[in-house]
Structure formats: C-alpha cells, structure tokens
Coordinates of C-alpha atoms in Angstrom, one line a residue:
X1331 CA 14.6 -3.6 40.2
X1332 CA 17.0 -0.6 40.0
X1333 CA 16.3 2.3 37.7
X1334 CA 19.4 0.2 35.0
X1335 CA 17.2 -3.0 35.7
X1336 CA 14.2 -1.1 34.5
X1337 CA 15.7 0.5 31.6
X1338 CA 17.3 -2.8 30.0
X1339 CA 13.9 -4.5 31.1
X1340 CA 12.1 -2.4 29.0
X1341 CA 14.2 -2.3 26.2
X1342 CA 13.8 -5.9 26.3
X1343 CA 10.1 -5.9 26.2
X1344 CA 9.9 -3.3 22.9
X1345 CA 12.4 -5.7 20.9
X1346 CA 10.1 -8.3 21.9
X1347 CA 7.5 -6.2 20.7
X1348 CA 9.3 -5.6 17.7
X1349 CA 10.1 -9.4 17.0
X1350 CA 6.4 -10.6 17.5
X1351 CA 7.7 -13.0 19.6
X1352 CA 4.6 -13.8 21.3
X1353 CA 5.4 -16.6 23.2
X1354 CA 8.1 -14.9 25.4
X1355 CA 5.4 -11.8 25.8
X1356 CA 5.1 -13.8 29.1
X1357 CA 8.6 -13.4 29.6
X1358 CA 7.8 -9.5 30.6
X1359 CA 3.6 -9.1 30.8
X1360 CA 1.9 -10.3 34.1
X1361 CA -0.9 -13.0 33.3
X1362 CA -3.4 -10.3 35.3
X1363 CA -2.0 -6.9 33.0
X1364 CA -4.4 -4.2 33.7
X1365 CA -4.3 -1.5 30.5
X1366 CA -5.8 2.1 30.5
X1367 CA -8.0 0.8 33.8
X1368 CA -9.5 -2.3 32.5
X1369 CA -8.7 -6.0 33.4
X1370 CA -7.8 -7.8 30.0
X1371 CA -4.9 -10.1 31.1
X1372 CA -2.1 -11.6 29.3
X1373 CA -3.9 -13.3 26.6
X1374 CA -6.3 -9.7 25.9
X1375 CA -2.5 -7.7 25.5
X1376 CA -1.3 -10.3 23.3
X1377 CA -4.4 -9.7 20.7
X1378 CA -4.3 -6.2 21.4
X1379 CA -0.8 -6.2 20.4
X1380 CA -1.4 -8.8 17.5
X1381 CA -3.9 -6.8 15.9
X1382 CA -2.6 -3.7 16.0
X1383 CA 0.4 -5.6 13.8
X1384 CA -2.4 -6.5 11.5
X1385 CA -3.9 -3.2 10.7
X1386 CA 0.0 -1.9 10.7
X1387 CA 2.2 -4.7 9.3
X1388 CA 5.3 -2.0 9.4
X1389 CA 4.5 -1.2 13.0
X1390 CA 7.7 -0.8 14.7
X1391 CA 8.0 0.4 18.4
X1392 CA 10.8 3.2 18.3
X1393 CA 11.9 4.2 21.8
X1394 CA 12.6 8.3 22.2
X1395 CA 12.5 8.4 25.6
X1396 CA 12.5 6.2 28.9
X1397 CA 12.3 7.6 32.6
X1398 CA 12.5 4.8 35.3
X1399 CA 11.3 5.6 38.8
X1400 CA 10.9 2.1 40.4
X1401 CA 8.7 0.2 40.0
X1402 CA 7.0 2.9 37.4
X1403 CA 8.7 3.4 33.6
X1404 CA 7.5 6.5 31.8
X1405 CA 8.4 5.9 27.6
X1406 CA 7.4 8.3 24.9
X1407 CA 6.9 6.2 21.8
X1408 CA 7.3 7.1 18.2
X1409 CA 5.8 5.5 15.3
X1410 CA 6.4 6.4 11.0
X1411 CA 4.0 3.2 9.6
X1412 CA 1.9 3.1 6.7
X1413 CA -1.4 1.5 8.5
X1414 CA -4.1 -0.3 6.0
X1415 CA -7.7 0.5 6.1
X1416 CA -8.7 2.1 9.8
X1417 CA -6.3 3.7 12.4
X1418 CA -8.3 5.2 15.8
X1419 CA -11.5 5.3 13.6
X1420 CA -9.8 7.0 10.9
X1421 CA -9.7 6.2 7.3
X1422 CA -6.1 5.8 6.6
X1423 CA -5.8 3.4 3.7
X1424 CA -2.3 2.8 3.1
X1425 CA -1.2 6.4 4.1
X1426 CA 1.9 7.1 5.8
X1427 CA 1.6 7.5 9.5
X1428 CA 3.6 9.4 11.9
X1429 CA 2.0 9.8 15.8
X1430 CA 3.5 8.9 19.4
X1431 CA 2.8 7.6 22.1
X1432 CA 3.2 8.8 25.9
X1433 CA 3.2 5.4 28.1
X1434 CA 3.7 4.7 32.0
X1435 CA 4.3 0.9 32.9
X1436 CA 4.5 -0.5 36.8
X1437 CA 6.4 -3.2 37.0
X1438 CA 6.5 -5.5 39.9
X1439 CA 8.3 -8.9 40.5
X1440 CA 9.8 -8.4 36.9
X1441 CA 6.5 -7.9 34.5
X1442 CA 4.4 -5.3 33.8
X1443 CA 1.2 -5.2 35.9
X1444 CA -0.8 -1.9 34.6
X1445 CA 0.1 -0.1 31.6
X1446 CA -1.1 3.5 30.9
X1447 CA -1.6 4.8 27.2
X1448 CA -1.9 7.8 25.5
X1449 CA -1.8 8.3 22.0
X1450 CA -1.8 10.8 19.7
X1451 CA -4.8 10.2 17.8
X1452 CA -4.8 14.2 17.0
X1453 CA -1.8 13.2 14.8
X1454 CA -3.0 11.5 12.5
X1455 CA -6.3 13.2 12.2
X1456 CA -4.1 16.1 11.2
X1457 CA -2.2 14.3 8.6
X1458 CA -5.3 13.1 6.8
X1459 CA -7.0 16.2 6.7
X1460 CA -3.6 17.7 5.1
X1461 CA -3.4 14.9 2.9

C-alpha cells in the first residue's frame, strides 16, 4: 500500500469501529493480529473492542493525527466520552472523560497485523482527582 492507500484504509477502519460493524472487522484486521505484543487473534481483538463499547456506550474514535510510512500507520486518537463504572481500573462512575491514545499499526497484505497502543490513563486519573 502507498501512504495515501494507508490513510484511506485507516480512515475506513476507524469508521468500521465507530459503526461497531463487527461482521466487517475482518476486512481490516488480520486473523492472527497481535496487540501490544500479545497474540490475541481477530476474535480476541473483536471481543476487546466490544468490551470497550460496553464499558463506554458513547465511545467514538476521533482521529487527531495520522502518519503513514508503509507498512506502518501511527495515529493519535482523541476520546470524549462517558464510561460507566470503572475505566482502566479507575472509578469513573458515569463522569465525562477526555483522554488520548497513541497507537501504531503494522499493515501487511491489506490487514492490520500488529497494534501497539499507549493510552493516557494519567489524564483520566487527573480528571477523577480534580472532580
């Protein structure tokens, strides 16, 4: 894929997540996908995302930045949402939270093969502390 292809692919992938279009997730994510070094496979990846939407009913992935250098996509995602219960082990209990995620993807043969994610959990903790 070219840089432009990767940009388009990534935007389509994020749109798939935001629609919660789980039957089509395989169009973007490989069967043997790895997440932060762990081999979780497509089923595990889908289950993780479904769990995210259960914990955060108004979850939306908002792209702030995309950088593509084949076969890698780097992105900064922004979240403005209202998790129920706990988030990252912190007692959010329905409060509105804003945080970001920096994530890198390896895309080969038209599918995401590896994902490396760093979520700004300190931002969530600070919002709870300051509430």
